[in-house]
CSV table of C-alpha atoms in Angstrom, one decimal:
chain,number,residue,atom,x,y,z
A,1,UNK,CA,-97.3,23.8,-15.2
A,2,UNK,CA,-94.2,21.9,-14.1
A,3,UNK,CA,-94.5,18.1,-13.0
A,4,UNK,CA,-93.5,18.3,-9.4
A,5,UNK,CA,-93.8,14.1,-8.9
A,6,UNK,CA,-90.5,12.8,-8.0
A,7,UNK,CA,-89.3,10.3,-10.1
A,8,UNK,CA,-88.9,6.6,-8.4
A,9,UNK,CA,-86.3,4.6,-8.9
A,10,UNK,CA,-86.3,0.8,-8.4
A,11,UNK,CA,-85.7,-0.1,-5.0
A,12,UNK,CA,-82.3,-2.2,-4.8
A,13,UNK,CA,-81.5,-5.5,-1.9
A,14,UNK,CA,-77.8,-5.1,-0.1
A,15,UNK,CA,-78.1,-8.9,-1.5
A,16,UNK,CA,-77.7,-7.9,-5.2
A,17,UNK,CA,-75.3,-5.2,-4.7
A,18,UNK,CA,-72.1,-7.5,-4.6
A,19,UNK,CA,-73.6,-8.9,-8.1
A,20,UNK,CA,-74.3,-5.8,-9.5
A,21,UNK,CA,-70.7,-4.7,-8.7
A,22,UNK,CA,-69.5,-7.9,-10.5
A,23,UNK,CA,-70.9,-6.7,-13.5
A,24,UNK,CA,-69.4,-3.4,-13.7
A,25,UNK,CA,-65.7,-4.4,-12.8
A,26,UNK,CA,-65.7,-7.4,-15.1
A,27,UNK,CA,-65.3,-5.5,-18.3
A,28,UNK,CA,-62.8,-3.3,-16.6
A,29,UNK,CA,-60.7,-6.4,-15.9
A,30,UNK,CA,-60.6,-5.7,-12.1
A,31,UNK,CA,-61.5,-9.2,-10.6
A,32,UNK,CA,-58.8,-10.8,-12.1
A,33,UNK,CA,-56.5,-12.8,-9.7
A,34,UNK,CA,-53.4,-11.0,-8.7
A,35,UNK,CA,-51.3,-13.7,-10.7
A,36,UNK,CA,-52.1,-12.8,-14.1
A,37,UNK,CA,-50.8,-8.9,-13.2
A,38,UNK,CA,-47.3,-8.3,-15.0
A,39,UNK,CA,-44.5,-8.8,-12.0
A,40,UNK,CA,-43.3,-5.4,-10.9
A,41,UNK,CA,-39.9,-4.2,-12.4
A,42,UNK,CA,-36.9,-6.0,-10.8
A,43,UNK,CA,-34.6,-3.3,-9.1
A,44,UNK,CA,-31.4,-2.7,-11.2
A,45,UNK,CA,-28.5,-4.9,-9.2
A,46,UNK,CA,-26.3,-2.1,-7.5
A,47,UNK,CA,-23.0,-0.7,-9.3
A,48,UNK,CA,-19.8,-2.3,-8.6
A,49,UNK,CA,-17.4,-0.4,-6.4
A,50,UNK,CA,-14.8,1.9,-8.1
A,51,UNK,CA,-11.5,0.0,-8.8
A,52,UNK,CA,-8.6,1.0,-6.4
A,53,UNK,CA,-5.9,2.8,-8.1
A,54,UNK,CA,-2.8,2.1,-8.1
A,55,UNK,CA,0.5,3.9,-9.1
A,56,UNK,CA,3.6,3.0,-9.5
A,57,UNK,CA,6.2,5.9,-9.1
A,58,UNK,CA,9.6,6.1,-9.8
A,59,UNK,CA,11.9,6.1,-12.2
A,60,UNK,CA,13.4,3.9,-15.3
A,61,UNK,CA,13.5,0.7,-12.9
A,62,UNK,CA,9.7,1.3,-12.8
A,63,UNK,CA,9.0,2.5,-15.8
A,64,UNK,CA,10.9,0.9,-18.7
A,65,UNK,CA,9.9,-1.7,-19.2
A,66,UNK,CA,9.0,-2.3,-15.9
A,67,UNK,CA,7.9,-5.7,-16.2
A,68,UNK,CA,8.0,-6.4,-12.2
A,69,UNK,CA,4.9,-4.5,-12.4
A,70,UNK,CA,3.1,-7.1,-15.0
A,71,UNK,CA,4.8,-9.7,-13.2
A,72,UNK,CA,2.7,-8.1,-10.0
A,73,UNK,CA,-0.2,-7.3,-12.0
A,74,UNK,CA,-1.0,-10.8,-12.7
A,75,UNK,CA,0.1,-12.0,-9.3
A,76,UNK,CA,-2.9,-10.1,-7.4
A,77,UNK,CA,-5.2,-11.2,-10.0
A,78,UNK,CA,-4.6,-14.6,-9.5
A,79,UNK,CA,-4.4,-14.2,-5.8
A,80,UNK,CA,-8.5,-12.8,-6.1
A,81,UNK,CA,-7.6,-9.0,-6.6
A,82,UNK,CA,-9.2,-8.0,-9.7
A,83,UNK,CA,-10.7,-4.7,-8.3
A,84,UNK,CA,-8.0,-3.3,-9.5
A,85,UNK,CA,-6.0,0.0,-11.6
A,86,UNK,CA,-2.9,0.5,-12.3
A,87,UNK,CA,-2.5,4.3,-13.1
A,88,UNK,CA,0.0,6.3,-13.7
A,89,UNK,CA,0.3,9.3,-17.1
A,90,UNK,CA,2.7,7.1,-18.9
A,91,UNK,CA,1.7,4.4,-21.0
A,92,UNK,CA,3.3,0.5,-21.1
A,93,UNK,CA,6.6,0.9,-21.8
A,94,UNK,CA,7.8,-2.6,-23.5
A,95,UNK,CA,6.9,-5.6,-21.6
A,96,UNK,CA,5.8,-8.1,-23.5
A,97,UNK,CA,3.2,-9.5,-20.8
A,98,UNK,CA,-0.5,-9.0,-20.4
A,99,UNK,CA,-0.8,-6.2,-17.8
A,100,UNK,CA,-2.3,-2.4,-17.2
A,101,UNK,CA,0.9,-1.3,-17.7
A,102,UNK,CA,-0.3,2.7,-16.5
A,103,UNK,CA,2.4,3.7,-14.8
A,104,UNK,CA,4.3,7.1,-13.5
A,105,UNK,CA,7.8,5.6,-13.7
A,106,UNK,CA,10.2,8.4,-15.7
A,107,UNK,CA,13.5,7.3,-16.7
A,108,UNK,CA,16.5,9.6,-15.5
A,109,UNK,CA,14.5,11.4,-13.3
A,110,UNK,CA,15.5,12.4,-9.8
A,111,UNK,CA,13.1,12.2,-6.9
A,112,UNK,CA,14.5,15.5,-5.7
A,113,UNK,CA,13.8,17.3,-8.8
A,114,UNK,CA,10.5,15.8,-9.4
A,115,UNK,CA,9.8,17.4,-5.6
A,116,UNK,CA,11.6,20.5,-6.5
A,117,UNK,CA,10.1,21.3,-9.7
A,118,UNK,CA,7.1,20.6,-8.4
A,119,UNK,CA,5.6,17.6,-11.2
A,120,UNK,CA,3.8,15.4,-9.1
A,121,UNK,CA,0.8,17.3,-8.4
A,122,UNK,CA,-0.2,17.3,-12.3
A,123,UNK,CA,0.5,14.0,-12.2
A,124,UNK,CA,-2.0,12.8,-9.2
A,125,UNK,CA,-4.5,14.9,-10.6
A,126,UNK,CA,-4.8,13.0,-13.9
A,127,UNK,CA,-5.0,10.1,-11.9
A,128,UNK,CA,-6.2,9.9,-8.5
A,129,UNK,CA,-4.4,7.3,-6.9
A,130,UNK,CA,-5.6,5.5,-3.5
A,131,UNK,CA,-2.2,3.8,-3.2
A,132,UNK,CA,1.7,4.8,-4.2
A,133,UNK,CA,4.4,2.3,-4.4
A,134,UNK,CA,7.4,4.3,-5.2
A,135,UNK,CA,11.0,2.7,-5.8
A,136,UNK,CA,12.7,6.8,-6.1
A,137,UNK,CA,15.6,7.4,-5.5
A,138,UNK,CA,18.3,5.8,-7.3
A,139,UNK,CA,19.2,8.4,-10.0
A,140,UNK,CA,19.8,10.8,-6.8
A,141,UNK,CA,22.3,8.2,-5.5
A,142,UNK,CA,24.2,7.9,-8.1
A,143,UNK,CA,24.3,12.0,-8.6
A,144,UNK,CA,25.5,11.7,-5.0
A,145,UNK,CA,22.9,13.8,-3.8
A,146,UNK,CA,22.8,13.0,0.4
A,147,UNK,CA,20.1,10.8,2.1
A,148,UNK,CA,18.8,14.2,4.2
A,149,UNK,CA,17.7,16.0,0.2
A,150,UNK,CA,16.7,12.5,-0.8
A,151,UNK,CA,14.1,12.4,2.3
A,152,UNK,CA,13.7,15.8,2.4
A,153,UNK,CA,12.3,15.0,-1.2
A,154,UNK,CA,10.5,12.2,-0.3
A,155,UNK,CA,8.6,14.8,2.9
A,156,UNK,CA,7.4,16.9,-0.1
A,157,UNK,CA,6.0,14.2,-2.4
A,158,UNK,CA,4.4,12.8,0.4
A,159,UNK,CA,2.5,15.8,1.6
A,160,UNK,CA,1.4,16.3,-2.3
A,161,UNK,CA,-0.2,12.7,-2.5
A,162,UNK,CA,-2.0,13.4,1.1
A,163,UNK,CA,-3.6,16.7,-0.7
A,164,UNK,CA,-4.7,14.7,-3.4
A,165,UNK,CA,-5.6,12.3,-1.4
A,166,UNK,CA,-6.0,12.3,2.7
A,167,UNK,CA,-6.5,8.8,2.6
A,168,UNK,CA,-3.8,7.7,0.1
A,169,UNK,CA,-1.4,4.9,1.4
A,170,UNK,CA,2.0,4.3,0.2
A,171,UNK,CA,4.6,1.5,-0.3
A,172,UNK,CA,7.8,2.8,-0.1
A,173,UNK,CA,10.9,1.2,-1.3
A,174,UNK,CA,14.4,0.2,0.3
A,175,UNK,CA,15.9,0.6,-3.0
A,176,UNK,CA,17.5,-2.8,-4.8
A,177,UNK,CA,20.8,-2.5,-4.7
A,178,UNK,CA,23.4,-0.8,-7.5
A,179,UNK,CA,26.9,-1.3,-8.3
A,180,UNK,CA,27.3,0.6,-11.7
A,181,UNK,CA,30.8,0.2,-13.4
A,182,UNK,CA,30.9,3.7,-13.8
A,183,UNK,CA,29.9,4.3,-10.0
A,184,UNK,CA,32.0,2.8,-7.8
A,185,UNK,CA,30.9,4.8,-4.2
A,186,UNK,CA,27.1,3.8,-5.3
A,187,UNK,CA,26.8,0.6,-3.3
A,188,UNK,CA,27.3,2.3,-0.3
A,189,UNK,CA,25.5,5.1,-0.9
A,190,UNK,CA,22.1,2.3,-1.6
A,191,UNK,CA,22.8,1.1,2.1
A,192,UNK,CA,23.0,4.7,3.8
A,193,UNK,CA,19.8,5.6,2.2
A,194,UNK,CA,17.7,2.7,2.7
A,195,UNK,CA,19.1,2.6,6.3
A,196,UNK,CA,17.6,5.9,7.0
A,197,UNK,CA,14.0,4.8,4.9
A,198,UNK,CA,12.5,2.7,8.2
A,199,UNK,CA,13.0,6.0,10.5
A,200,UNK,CA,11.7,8.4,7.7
A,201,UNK,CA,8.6,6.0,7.9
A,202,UNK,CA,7.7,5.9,11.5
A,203,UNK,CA,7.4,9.2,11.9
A,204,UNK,CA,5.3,9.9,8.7
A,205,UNK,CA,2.9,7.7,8.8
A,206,UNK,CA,-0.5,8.0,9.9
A,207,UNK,CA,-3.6,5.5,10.6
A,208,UNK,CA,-5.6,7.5,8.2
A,209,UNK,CA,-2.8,7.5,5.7
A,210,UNK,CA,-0.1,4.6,6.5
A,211,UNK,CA,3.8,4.6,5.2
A,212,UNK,CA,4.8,0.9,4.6
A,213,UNK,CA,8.5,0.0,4.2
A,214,UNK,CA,9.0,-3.0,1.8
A,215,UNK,CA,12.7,-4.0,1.7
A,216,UNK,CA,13.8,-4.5,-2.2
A,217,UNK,CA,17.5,-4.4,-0.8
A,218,UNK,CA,17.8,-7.6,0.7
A,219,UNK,CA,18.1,-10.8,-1.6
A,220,UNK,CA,19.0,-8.9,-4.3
A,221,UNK,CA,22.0,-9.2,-6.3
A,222,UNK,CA,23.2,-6.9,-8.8
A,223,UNK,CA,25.4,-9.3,-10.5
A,224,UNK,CA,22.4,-12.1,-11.0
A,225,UNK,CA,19.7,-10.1,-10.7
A,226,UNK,CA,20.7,-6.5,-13.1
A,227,UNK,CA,21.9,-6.7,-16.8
A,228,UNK,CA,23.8,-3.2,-16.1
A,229,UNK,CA,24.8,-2.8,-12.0
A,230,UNK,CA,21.2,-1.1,-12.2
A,231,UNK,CA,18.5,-2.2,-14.1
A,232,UNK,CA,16.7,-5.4,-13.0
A,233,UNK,CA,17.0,-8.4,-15.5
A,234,UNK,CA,14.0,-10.9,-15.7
A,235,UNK,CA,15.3,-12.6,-12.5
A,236,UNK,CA,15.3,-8.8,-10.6
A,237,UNK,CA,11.7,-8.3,-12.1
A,238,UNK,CA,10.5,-11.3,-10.2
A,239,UNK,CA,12.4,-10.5,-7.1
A,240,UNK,CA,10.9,-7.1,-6.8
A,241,UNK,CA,7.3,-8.2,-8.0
A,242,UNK,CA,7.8,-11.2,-4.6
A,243,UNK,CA,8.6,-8.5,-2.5
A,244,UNK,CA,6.1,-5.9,-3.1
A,245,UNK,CA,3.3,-8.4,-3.3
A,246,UNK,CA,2.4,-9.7,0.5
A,247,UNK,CA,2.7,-5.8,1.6
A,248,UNK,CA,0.1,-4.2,-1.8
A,249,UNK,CA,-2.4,-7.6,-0.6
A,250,UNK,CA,-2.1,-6.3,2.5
A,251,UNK,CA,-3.4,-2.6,1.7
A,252,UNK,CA,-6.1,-4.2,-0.7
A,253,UNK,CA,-7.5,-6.6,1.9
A,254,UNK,CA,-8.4,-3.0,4.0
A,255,UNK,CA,-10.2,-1.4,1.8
A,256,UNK,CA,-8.6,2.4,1.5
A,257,UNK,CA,-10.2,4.7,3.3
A,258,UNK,CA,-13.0,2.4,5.8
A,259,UNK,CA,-11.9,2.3,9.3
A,260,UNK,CA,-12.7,-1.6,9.2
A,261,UNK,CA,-13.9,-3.8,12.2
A,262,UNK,CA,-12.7,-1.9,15.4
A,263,UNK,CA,-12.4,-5.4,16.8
A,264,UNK,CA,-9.9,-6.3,14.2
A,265,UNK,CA,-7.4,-3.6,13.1
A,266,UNK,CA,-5.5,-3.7,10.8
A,267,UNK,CA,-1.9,-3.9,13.0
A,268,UNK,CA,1.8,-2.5,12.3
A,269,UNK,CA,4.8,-1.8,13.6
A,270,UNK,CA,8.1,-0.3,12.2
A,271,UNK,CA,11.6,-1.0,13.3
A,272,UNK,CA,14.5,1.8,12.6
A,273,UNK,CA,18.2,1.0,12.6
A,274,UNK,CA,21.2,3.4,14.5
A,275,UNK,CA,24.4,2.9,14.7
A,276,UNK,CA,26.1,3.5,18.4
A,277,UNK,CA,29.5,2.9,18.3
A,278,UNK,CA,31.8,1.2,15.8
A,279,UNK,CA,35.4,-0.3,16.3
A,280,UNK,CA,37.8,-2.7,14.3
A,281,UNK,CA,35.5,-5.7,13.7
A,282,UNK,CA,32.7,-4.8,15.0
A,283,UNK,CA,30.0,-2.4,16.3
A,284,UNK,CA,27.0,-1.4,19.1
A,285,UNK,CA,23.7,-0.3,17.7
A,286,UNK,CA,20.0,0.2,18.6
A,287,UNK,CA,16.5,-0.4,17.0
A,288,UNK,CA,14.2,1.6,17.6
A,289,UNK,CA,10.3,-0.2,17.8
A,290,UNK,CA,6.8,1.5,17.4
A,291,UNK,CA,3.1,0.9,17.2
A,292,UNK,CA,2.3,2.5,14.3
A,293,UNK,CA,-1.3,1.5,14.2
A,294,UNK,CA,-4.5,2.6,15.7
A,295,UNK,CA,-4.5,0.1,18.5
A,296,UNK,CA,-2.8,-1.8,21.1
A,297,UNK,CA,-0.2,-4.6,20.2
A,298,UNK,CA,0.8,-6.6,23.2
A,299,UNK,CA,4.6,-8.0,21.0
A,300,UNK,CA,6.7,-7.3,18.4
A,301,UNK,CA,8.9,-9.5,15.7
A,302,UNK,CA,12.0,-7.6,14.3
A,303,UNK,CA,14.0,-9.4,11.4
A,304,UNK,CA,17.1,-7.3,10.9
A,305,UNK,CA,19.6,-8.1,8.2
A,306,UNK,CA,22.6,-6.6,9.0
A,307,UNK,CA,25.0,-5.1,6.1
A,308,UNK,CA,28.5,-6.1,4.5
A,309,UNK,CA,28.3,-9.7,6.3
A,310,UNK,CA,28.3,-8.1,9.7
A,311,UNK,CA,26.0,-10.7,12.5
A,312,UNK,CA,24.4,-10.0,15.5
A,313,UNK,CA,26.0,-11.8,18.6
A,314,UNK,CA,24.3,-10.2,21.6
A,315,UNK,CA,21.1,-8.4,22.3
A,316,UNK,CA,19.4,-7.0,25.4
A,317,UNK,CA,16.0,-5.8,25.8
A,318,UNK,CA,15.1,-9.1,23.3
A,319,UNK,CA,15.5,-12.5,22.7
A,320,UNK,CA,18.0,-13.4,19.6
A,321,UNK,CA,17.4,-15.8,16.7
A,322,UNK,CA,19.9,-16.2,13.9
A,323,UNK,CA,19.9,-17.6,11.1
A,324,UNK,CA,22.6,-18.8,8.5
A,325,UNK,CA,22.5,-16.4,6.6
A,326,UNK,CA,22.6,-13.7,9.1
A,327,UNK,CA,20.0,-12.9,9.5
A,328,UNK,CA,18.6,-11.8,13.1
A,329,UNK,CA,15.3,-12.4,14.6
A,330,UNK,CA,14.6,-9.9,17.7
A,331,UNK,CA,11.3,-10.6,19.5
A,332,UNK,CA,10.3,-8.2,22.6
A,333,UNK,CA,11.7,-9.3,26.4
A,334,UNK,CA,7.6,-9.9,27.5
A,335,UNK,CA,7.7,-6.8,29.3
A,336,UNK,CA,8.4,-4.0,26.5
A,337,UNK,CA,6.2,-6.3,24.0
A,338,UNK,CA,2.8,-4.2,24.8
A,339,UNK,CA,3.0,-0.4,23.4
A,340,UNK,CA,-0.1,2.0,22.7
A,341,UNK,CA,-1.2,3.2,19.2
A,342,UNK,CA,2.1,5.5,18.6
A,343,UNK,CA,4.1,4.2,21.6
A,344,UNK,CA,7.9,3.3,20.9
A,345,UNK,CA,10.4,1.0,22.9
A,346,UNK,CA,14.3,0.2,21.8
A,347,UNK,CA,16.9,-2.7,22.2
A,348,UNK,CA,20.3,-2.7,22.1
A,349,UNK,CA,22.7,-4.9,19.4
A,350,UNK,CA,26.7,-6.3,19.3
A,351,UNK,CA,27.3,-7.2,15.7
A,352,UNK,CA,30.6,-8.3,14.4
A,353,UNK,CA,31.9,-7.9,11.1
A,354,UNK,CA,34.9,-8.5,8.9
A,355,UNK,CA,34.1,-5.0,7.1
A,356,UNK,CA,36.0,-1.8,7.4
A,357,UNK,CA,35.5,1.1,9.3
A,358,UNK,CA,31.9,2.3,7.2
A,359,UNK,CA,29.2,3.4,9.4
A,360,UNK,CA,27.1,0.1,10.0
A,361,UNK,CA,23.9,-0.6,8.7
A,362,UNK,CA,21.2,-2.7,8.7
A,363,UNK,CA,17.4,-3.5,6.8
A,364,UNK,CA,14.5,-4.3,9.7
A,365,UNK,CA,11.2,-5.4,9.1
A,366,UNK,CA,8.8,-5.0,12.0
A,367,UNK,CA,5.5,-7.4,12.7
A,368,UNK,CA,2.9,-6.7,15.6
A,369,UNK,CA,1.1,-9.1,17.5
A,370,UNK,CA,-2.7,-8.1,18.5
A,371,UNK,CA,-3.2,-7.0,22.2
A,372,UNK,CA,-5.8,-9.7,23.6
């Protein structure tokens, strides 16, 4: 017959439950301050941003040896910009100075067959560039080829870099000068093209993907600064790596791509040179001015540098600064100083010169002042 007593159990006090507790957890290591537990894992610091590439594009004057390019190289790296790749499918070519020497400088090659033939593309697919500075154009000018293919040219590589790239930014080059024994029309040809590069410019460039003009023209002399009429000699190298410096710190202080601090845009301007009128010793012209940036500007700086010795002796729609050398400063009139993102305004020019009857021309540089 089953035992149907129930069992008793001892009868425990809410007092000697918390001591009762105590001697479970204790071997399990539970009650032991929060100090002696291992620290958690420290979170893996976060992955330094992706370099921004650079390529260089052109021809033998960037390519071999090229050594403006390590002379630039080392110039942003001791200015702080070490985020940096040069790239390019072409390896150094010669220079005997530390540098990424990647660059996409071909010798002989003209920018209108490159654009023709269609060889960039390949090219920006192997390396991805977020910025271009091109120098292109000289072997054209010396085939003779005109400053419409040349541009037309330029129009075509431009649209391949912005498929590769919608963001991409590009320096562009008012080529150094030439004066090839071999060549004699060439140093004339130089200043028809680069007088045409400023216009080609304004209306190609975009806020999401600016066109820069950086004038390699001025300054530069091909019997100090070339060992051939052509090629830069170690005084061209620096000359060129001076001149494209200031404008490529410029494009790495914005970082490619990010809109940036809508209360502080990034702010530019171009200036394009025409030629009016022209009569024995001297010549009318305009220059045309516009925002090319995202906001407001409320002035404008031109520095114009006319060619073949010519100077500017009367403006209107501007107030006139010269300097020795000929140079002209241009600042707006106060009341055509403000234009609107894309906006344009003009003034007028009287330039003498000593020069024959060749079409005039002139290098401008444009700088914006921010609307307040």
């Amino acid at each position: 017959m089953r035992d149907t007593r129930r069992l008793r159990l001892p009868r425990l006090s809410i007092r000697s439950l918390p001591g009762l507790l105590a001697a479970l957890l204790l071997p399990l290591g539970l009650l032991t301050p929060a100090a002696g537990a291992a620290p958690p894992p420290a979170r893996p610091p976060p992955p330094p941003p992706d370099p921004v590439r650079i390529m260089p594009l052109g021809d033998s004057i960037t390519g071999s040896p090229g050594c403006w390019r390590a002379l630039l190289w080392n110039r942003l790296q001791d200015a702080g910009h070490t985020g940096i790749d040069f790239v390019g499918t072409l390896p150094p070519q010669g220079c005997g100075i530390a540098h990424d020497g990647d660059n996409e400088g071909h010798g002989g090659e003209l920018v209108t067959n490159v654009a023709s033939q269609g060889l960039l593309p390949a090219r920006l697919a192997a390396t991805r560039p977020d910025i271009v500075v091109m120098h292109f154009g000289t072997n054209d000018v010396w085939s003779n080829v005109a400053p419409d293919r040349i541009l037309a040219a330029y129009d075509t590589l431009l649209a391949q870099m912005r498929e590769s790239n919608p963001d991409i930014r590009v320096l562009v080059a008012q080529l150094i000068p030439m004066n090839p024994a071999t060549c004699a029309a060439c140093a004339q040809r130089v200043v028809d093209l680069n007088a045409r590069i400023p216009a080609w410019a304004a209306g190609a460039h975009t806020s999401r993907s600016p066109v820069v003009v950086v004038d390699q023209w001025t300054g530069f002399d091909t019997a100090t600064d070339t060992y051939d009429g052509v090629h830069p000699d170690a005084s061209g190298d620096e000359k060129i790596a001076a001149r494209w410096f200031p404008a490529l710190a410029a494009q790495l202080e914005s970082t490619p791509g990010d809109p940036g601090d809508p209360g502080d845009p990034t702010l530019t301007c171009t200036a394009s040179f025409r030629s009016v009128s022209v009569w024995q010793g001297g010549y009318q012209a305009e220059v045309t001015v516009r925002n090319t940036s995202a906001a407001p500007v409320r002035g404008w700086t031109v520095t114009l540098r006319p060619a073949d010795g010519a100077r500017v002796t009367q403006v209107w729609n501007g107030t006139l600064k010269s300097a020795a050398d000929g140079t002209a400063t241009v600042a707006d009139a106060g009341w055509n100083g403000a234009l609107a993102p894309g906006a344009s305004t003009a003034f007028g020019l009287i330039a003498t010169t000593t020069a024959g009857p060749a079409a005039p021309a002139a290098t401008a540089d444009c700088a914006a002042t921010p609307a307040s």
